[in-house]
Short mmCIF file of C-alpha atoms and ligand atoms in Angstrom, two decimals:
data_model
loop_
_atom_site.label_atom_id
_atom_site.label_comp_id
_atom_site.label_asym_id
_atom_site.label_seq_id
_atom_site.Cartn_x
_atom_site.Cartn_y
_atom_site.Cartn_z
CA UNK A 29 0.00 0.00 0.00
CA UNK A 30 1.37 3.35 -1.04
CA UNK A 31 0.22 5.50 1.91
CA UNK A 32 0.26 2.98 4.70
CA UNK A 33 -0.33 4.64 8.09
CA UNK A 34 0.00 8.19 6.74
CA UNK A 35 -2.34 10.84 8.08
CA UNK A 36 -4.01 12.98 5.43
CA UNK A 37 -6.40 15.91 5.24
CA UNK A 38 -8.53 16.38 2.14
CA UNK A 39 -10.43 19.66 1.92
CA UNK A 40 -13.61 19.49 -0.12
CA UNK A 41 -13.58 15.76 0.63
CA UNK A 42 -17.36 15.62 0.37
CA UNK A 43 -17.30 16.45 -3.35
CA UNK A 44 -16.35 14.85 -6.65
CA UNK A 45 -12.53 15.03 -6.85
CA UNK A 46 -12.12 15.28 -3.07
CA UNK A 47 -14.28 12.23 -2.36
CA UNK A 48 -12.53 10.17 -5.05
CA UNK A 49 -9.17 11.16 -3.54
CA UNK A 50 -10.32 10.36 0.00
CA UNK A 51 -11.46 6.87 -1.06
CA UNK A 52 -8.28 6.27 -3.04
CA UNK A 53 -6.06 7.38 -0.15
CA UNK A 54 -7.97 5.11 2.22
CA UNK A 55 -7.57 2.12 -0.12
CA UNK A 56 -3.82 2.83 -0.04
CA UNK A 57 -3.74 2.64 3.77
CA UNK A 58 -3.99 6.32 4.76
CA UNK A 59 -5.99 7.72 7.66
CA UNK A 60 -8.22 10.32 6.03
CA UNK A 61 -9.66 13.50 7.50
CA UNK A 62 -12.50 14.69 5.30
CA UNK A 63 -12.81 18.49 5.63
CA UNK A 64 -15.88 20.02 4.03
CA UNK A 65 -18.43 22.74 4.69
CA UNK A 66 -21.23 20.37 3.72
CA UNK A 67 -21.74 18.02 6.65
CA UNK A 68 -23.94 15.43 4.95
CA UNK A 69 -21.60 15.06 1.98
CA UNK A 70 -18.53 14.94 4.21
CA UNK A 71 -20.08 12.33 6.52
CA UNK A 72 -21.11 10.27 3.48
CA UNK A 73 -17.47 10.11 2.33
CA UNK A 74 -16.46 8.91 5.79
CA UNK A 75 -19.22 6.28 5.71
CA UNK A 76 -17.88 5.02 2.36
CA UNK A 77 -14.35 4.86 3.82
CA UNK A 78 -15.50 2.91 6.89
CA UNK A 79 -17.63 0.59 4.75
CA UNK A 80 -14.35 -0.67 3.30
CA UNK A 81 -12.71 -0.89 6.75
CA UNK A 82 -10.71 2.30 6.28
CA UNK A 83 -10.02 4.98 8.89
CA UNK A 84 -11.77 8.29 8.30
CA UNK A 85 -13.03 11.27 10.25
CA UNK A 86 -15.18 14.20 9.19
CA UNK A 87 -14.34 17.71 10.38
CA UNK A 88 -16.74 20.49 9.44
CA UNK A 89 -14.45 23.10 7.89
CA UNK A 90 -14.75 26.40 6.09
CA UNK A 91 -11.55 26.70 4.06
CA UNK A 92 -11.98 30.47 3.84
CA UNK A 93 -11.76 30.85 7.58
CA UNK A 94 -8.39 30.89 9.33
CA UNK A 95 -9.68 29.67 12.71
CA UNK A 96 -11.57 26.83 11.07
CA UNK A 97 -8.44 25.70 9.18
CA UNK A 98 -6.32 25.90 12.34
CA UNK A 99 -8.92 23.83 14.18
CA UNK A 100 -8.88 21.27 11.35
CA UNK A 101 -5.14 20.68 11.75
CA UNK A 102 -5.49 20.61 15.54
CA UNK A 103 -8.30 17.99 15.46
CA UNK A 104 -6.39 15.87 12.95
CA UNK A 105 -3.26 15.72 15.11
CA UNK A 106 -5.34 15.18 18.25
CA UNK A 107 -7.18 12.22 16.67
CA UNK A 108 -4.54 10.56 14.48
CA UNK A 109 -1.34 11.74 16.22
CA UNK A 110 0.34 13.59 13.34
CA UNK A 111 -0.10 15.01 9.85
CA UNK A 112 1.70 13.79 6.71
CA UNK A 113 -0.35 14.92 3.71
CA UNK A 114 -2.55 17.92 2.97
CA UNK A 115 -4.69 18.03 -0.17
CA UNK A 116 -6.00 21.57 -0.68
CA UNK A 117 -8.90 20.68 -2.97
CA UNK A 118 -12.06 22.60 -1.93
CA UNK A 119 -13.17 25.15 -4.47
CA UNK A 120 -16.11 26.77 -6.25
CA UNK A 121 -16.89 27.90 -9.78
CA UNK A 122 -18.08 31.33 -10.88
CA UNK A 123 -20.87 32.83 -12.99
CA UNK A 124 -19.73 33.28 -16.57
CA UNK A 125 -19.73 37.02 -17.15
CA UNK A 126 -17.32 39.62 -18.44
CA UNK A 127 -15.02 40.90 -15.72
CA UNK A 128 -16.61 44.36 -15.90
CA UNK A 129 -19.96 42.75 -15.03
CA UNK A 130 -18.66 40.57 -12.20
CA UNK A 131 -19.90 41.61 -8.76
CA UNK A 132 -17.09 42.42 -6.36
CA UNK A 133 -18.67 40.13 -3.76
CA UNK A 134 -18.38 37.22 -6.19
CA UNK A 135 -14.75 38.11 -6.94
CA UNK A 136 -14.07 37.97 -3.19
CA UNK A 137 -15.95 34.67 -2.77
CA UNK A 138 -14.01 32.97 -5.56
CA UNK A 139 -10.62 34.33 -4.49
CA UNK A 140 -11.21 33.46 -0.82
CA UNK A 141 -12.48 29.94 -1.50
CA UNK A 142 -10.04 29.02 -4.28
CA UNK A 143 -6.84 30.89 -3.37
CA UNK A 144 -6.84 32.24 0.19
CA UNK A 145 -7.89 28.73 1.28
CA UNK A 146 -4.66 27.34 -0.15
CA UNK A 147 -2.62 29.92 1.75
CA UNK A 148 -4.52 29.15 4.97
CA UNK A 149 -4.19 25.39 4.51
CA UNK A 150 -0.45 25.71 4.09
CA UNK A 151 -0.04 28.32 6.83
CA UNK A 152 -1.64 26.08 9.45
CA UNK A 153 -0.36 22.69 8.31
CA UNK A 154 3.28 23.44 7.46
CA UNK A 155 4.40 23.87 11.10
CA UNK A 156 3.05 20.34 11.73
CA UNK A 157 4.51 18.91 8.48
CA UNK A 158 7.91 20.40 9.36
CA UNK A 159 8.20 18.01 12.32
CA UNK A 160 8.98 15.00 10.09
CA UNK A 161 8.53 16.14 6.50
CA UNK A 162 5.38 15.81 4.45
CA UNK A 163 3.52 16.48 1.26
CA UNK A 164 1.06 19.08 0.00
CA UNK A 165 -1.00 18.74 -3.17
CA UNK A 166 -2.94 21.81 -4.28
CA UNK A 167 -5.79 21.60 -6.77
CA UNK A 168 -5.46 24.27 -9.44
CA UNK A 169 -7.10 23.95 -12.87
CA UNK A 170 -6.49 24.02 -16.59
CA UNK A 171 -7.85 27.54 -16.11
CA UNK A 172 -4.90 28.26 -13.82
CA UNK A 173 -2.57 27.71 -16.76
CA UNK A 174 -4.62 29.16 -19.58
CA UNK A 175 -6.82 32.26 -19.81
CA UNK A 176 -10.45 31.90 -20.85
CA UNK A 177 -13.12 34.54 -21.41
CA UNK A 178 -15.74 35.22 -18.71
CA UNK A 179 -14.01 33.49 -15.78
CA UNK A 180 -11.73 36.28 -14.55
CA UNK A 181 -11.87 35.48 -10.82
CA UNK A 182 -11.49 31.73 -11.36
CA UNK A 183 -8.57 32.31 -13.78
CA UNK A 184 -6.85 34.64 -11.29
CA UNK A 185 -7.38 32.34 -8.29
CA UNK A 186 -6.26 29.14 -10.00
CA UNK A 187 -3.26 30.89 -11.61
CA UNK A 188 -2.34 32.07 -8.12
CA UNK A 189 -2.45 28.48 -6.86
CA UNK A 190 0.26 27.48 -9.36
CA UNK A 191 2.69 30.16 -8.16
CA UNK A 192 1.84 29.71 -4.48
CA UNK A 193 2.73 26.05 -5.01
CA UNK A 194 6.14 27.01 -6.44
CA UNK A 195 6.68 29.50 -3.64
CA UNK A 196 5.97 26.97 -0.87
CA UNK A 197 8.09 24.31 -2.61
CA UNK A 198 11.04 26.71 -2.49
CA UNK A 199 10.43 27.90 1.07
CA UNK A 200 9.99 24.44 2.66
CA UNK A 201 11.95 22.02 0.46
CA UNK A 202 14.85 21.94 2.89
CA UNK A 203 12.43 20.95 5.66
CA UNK A 204 11.51 17.82 3.69
CA UNK A 205 8.17 19.14 2.47
CA UNK A 206 7.18 18.60 -1.17
CA UNK A 207 4.52 20.87 -2.63
CA UNK A 208 2.88 20.18 -6.00
CA UNK A 209 -0.35 20.96 -7.80
CA UNK A 210 -2.67 19.26 -10.23
CA UNK A 211 -4.45 21.14 -13.01
CA UNK A 212 -7.58 19.22 -14.00
CA UNK A 213 -9.44 19.91 -17.22
CA UNK A 214 -13.21 19.34 -17.42
CA UNK A 215 -14.08 16.68 -14.84
CA UNK A 216 -17.52 15.20 -14.24
CA UNK A 217 -18.51 16.67 -10.85
CA UNK A 218 -21.17 19.04 -9.45
CA UNK A 219 -19.08 22.08 -10.31
CA UNK A 220 -19.74 21.69 -14.07
CA UNK A 221 -23.49 20.96 -13.83
CA UNK A 222 -24.30 24.50 -15.04
CA UNK A 223 -22.29 24.02 -18.26
CA UNK A 224 -24.22 20.88 -19.16
CA UNK A 225 -27.50 22.82 -19.44
CA UNK A 226 -26.41 24.72 -22.55
CA UNK A 227 -26.33 21.93 -25.16
CA UNK A 228 -24.40 23.83 -27.85
CA UNK A 229 -21.77 25.13 -25.46
CA UNK A 230 -21.46 21.76 -23.72
CA UNK A 231 -20.79 19.89 -26.97
CA UNK A 232 -17.76 22.19 -27.50
CA UNK A 233 -16.51 22.30 -23.90
CA UNK A 234 -16.81 18.56 -23.39
CA UNK A 235 -14.62 17.79 -26.40
CA UNK A 236 -12.01 20.56 -26.23
CA UNK A 237 -9.04 18.32 -25.59
CA UNK A 238 -6.92 15.74 -27.37
CA UNK A 239 -8.89 12.78 -25.97
CA UNK A 240 -12.26 14.34 -26.95
CA UNK A 241 -14.04 13.53 -23.66
CA UNK A 242 -14.39 14.83 -20.14
CA UNK A 243 -12.49 13.24 -17.25
CA UNK A 244 -13.80 11.53 -14.15
CA UNK A 245 -12.84 12.27 -10.53
CA UNK A 246 -10.92 8.98 -10.19
CA UNK A 247 -8.54 10.08 -12.94
CA UNK A 248 -7.64 13.19 -10.94
CA UNK A 249 -7.43 11.18 -7.71
CA UNK A 250 -4.81 8.93 -9.35
CA UNK A 251 -2.61 11.94 -10.12
CA UNK A 252 -3.03 13.35 -6.59
CA UNK A 253 -2.18 9.93 -5.13
CA UNK A 254 0.97 9.74 -7.27
CA UNK A 255 2.15 13.19 -6.14
CA UNK A 256 1.37 12.37 -2.50
CA UNK A 257 3.22 9.05 -2.60
CA UNK A 258 6.93 8.27 -2.33
CA UNK A 259 6.93 7.52 -6.06
CA UNK A 260 7.06 11.29 -6.53
CA UNK A 261 9.93 11.74 -4.03
CA UNK A 262 11.97 14.02 -6.34
CA UNK A 263 9.02 16.03 -7.63
CA UNK A 264 8.26 19.41 -6.07
CA UNK A 265 7.00 22.77 -7.31
CA UNK A 266 5.37 21.16 -10.32
CA UNK A 267 1.85 21.42 -11.69
CA UNK A 268 0.64 18.22 -13.30
CA UNK A 269 -2.01 18.63 -16.00
CA UNK A 270 -4.82 16.07 -15.79
CA UNK A 271 -6.83 17.39 -18.69
CA UNK A 272 -6.90 14.87 -21.53
CA UNK A 273 -4.63 17.24 -23.45
CA UNK A 274 -6.78 20.33 -22.84
CA UNK A 275 -3.81 22.66 -22.32
CA UNK A 276 -2.23 21.75 -25.65
CA UNK A 277 -5.51 21.76 -27.53
N1 NAD B 24 -14.70 19.56 -12.02
C1 NAD B 24 -13.91 20.24 -12.81
O1 NAD B 24 -14.12 20.32 -14.03
C2 NAD B 24 -12.68 20.93 -12.24
C3 NAD B 24 -11.69 21.37 -13.13
C4 NAD B 24 -10.57 21.99 -12.64
C5 NAD B 24 -10.41 22.20 -11.28
N2 NAD B 24 -11.39 21.77 -10.43
C6 NAD B 24 -11.19 22.02 -9.01
O2 NAD B 24 -11.31 20.81 -8.30
C7 NAD B 24 -11.66 21.09 -6.94
C8 NAD B 24 -12.78 20.16 -6.52
O3 NAD B 24 -13.94 20.48 -7.23
P1 NAD B 24 -15.01 19.39 -7.75
O4 NAD B 24 -15.00 19.47 -9.22
O5 NAD B 24 -14.79 18.08 -7.09
O6 NAD B 24 -16.36 20.10 -7.27
P2 NAD B 24 -17.46 19.70 -6.16
O7 NAD B 24 -18.39 20.86 -6.14
O8 NAD B 24 -17.99 18.35 -6.44
O9 NAD B 24 -16.62 19.62 -4.82
C9 NAD B 24 -16.17 20.75 -4.12
C10 NAD B 24 -16.30 20.48 -2.62
O10 NAD B 24 -15.77 21.60 -1.94
C11 NAD B 24 -16.63 21.91 -0.85
N3 NAD B 24 -16.49 23.33 -0.49
C12 NAD B 24 -16.87 24.42 -1.22
N4 NAD B 24 -16.62 25.55 -0.53
C13 NAD B 24 -16.06 25.16 0.66
C14 NAD B 24 -15.60 25.87 1.79
N5 NAD B 24 -15.65 27.20 1.86
N6 NAD B 24 -15.07 25.15 2.80
C15 NAD B 24 -15.02 23.80 2.75
N7 NAD B 24 -15.46 23.08 1.72
C16 NAD B 24 -15.98 23.76 0.68
C17 NAD B 24 -18.03 21.58 -1.36
O11 NAD B 24 -18.94 21.38 -0.28
C18 NAD B 24 -17.77 20.33 -2.16
O12 NAD B 24 -17.92 19.15 -1.40
C19 NAD B 24 -12.00 22.58 -6.91
O13 NAD B 24 -10.91 23.31 -6.40
C20 NAD B 24 -12.23 22.92 -8.37
O14 NAD B 24 -12.00 24.28 -8.66
C21 NAD B 24 -12.52 21.14 -10.88
#
């Protein structure tokens, strides 16, 4: 097993990519803390983990809130004794409008949930990870590597995640902490439900990559697992595209 006995936190663990990652980590022997704002979805992930005799715990968490993130790390260490892996995955989409029409409140919501959350996750977990080394995997997006019309806040936040990942890799590499990101393309989760409603747009979006299909959460979980495992022991500061060739399309 690739993560035997390791203690992990997965933010947004009640959702598509987060839940798939939580289940995958558990199958590989990790203790998994599922951190999500949505209690019923978070608890459901833990139920699925326990159903397969894994070790999981739900902690209600708001990734935008510093105290809540600090409490998450505290509860994890209290319950499982340490922390080895943080997956900063929770995030939200945005309404598709020109930047001049975007409400400032929505800009703040998207930046706080998708970028400040990554800063907070790292700020509160790195002191714990420094004790014996560890791994962080941040979830960016294809839209963190490539501009697209009408998603200004999401573009800015996810682009920020890529550079924050490089920054932390440089700052904490000598402490034995690896920090990487994944950049998923279009993945079949709740976040893209809105896109599916517009048939014409969806037929373009869903095929805009080399493989001509959307991805599924397990395919992103596999990449996160790889980066979190010892197989990636010499990889840090990188952003791995998991997009069916969307970036090169
Ligand atoms: N699905 C895609 O096409 C796609 C593509 C690129 C990147 N991503 C990124 O993947 C990550 C996971 O998204 P997903 O596609 O699984 O969507 P999802 O909506 O299924 O899951 C997101 C989870 O995050 C949780 N969450 C939202 N705000 C939170 C908060 N403030 N505090 C704690 N939890 C919160 C939600 O409750 C939900 O369980 C996000 O960062 C998203 O931006 C998704």
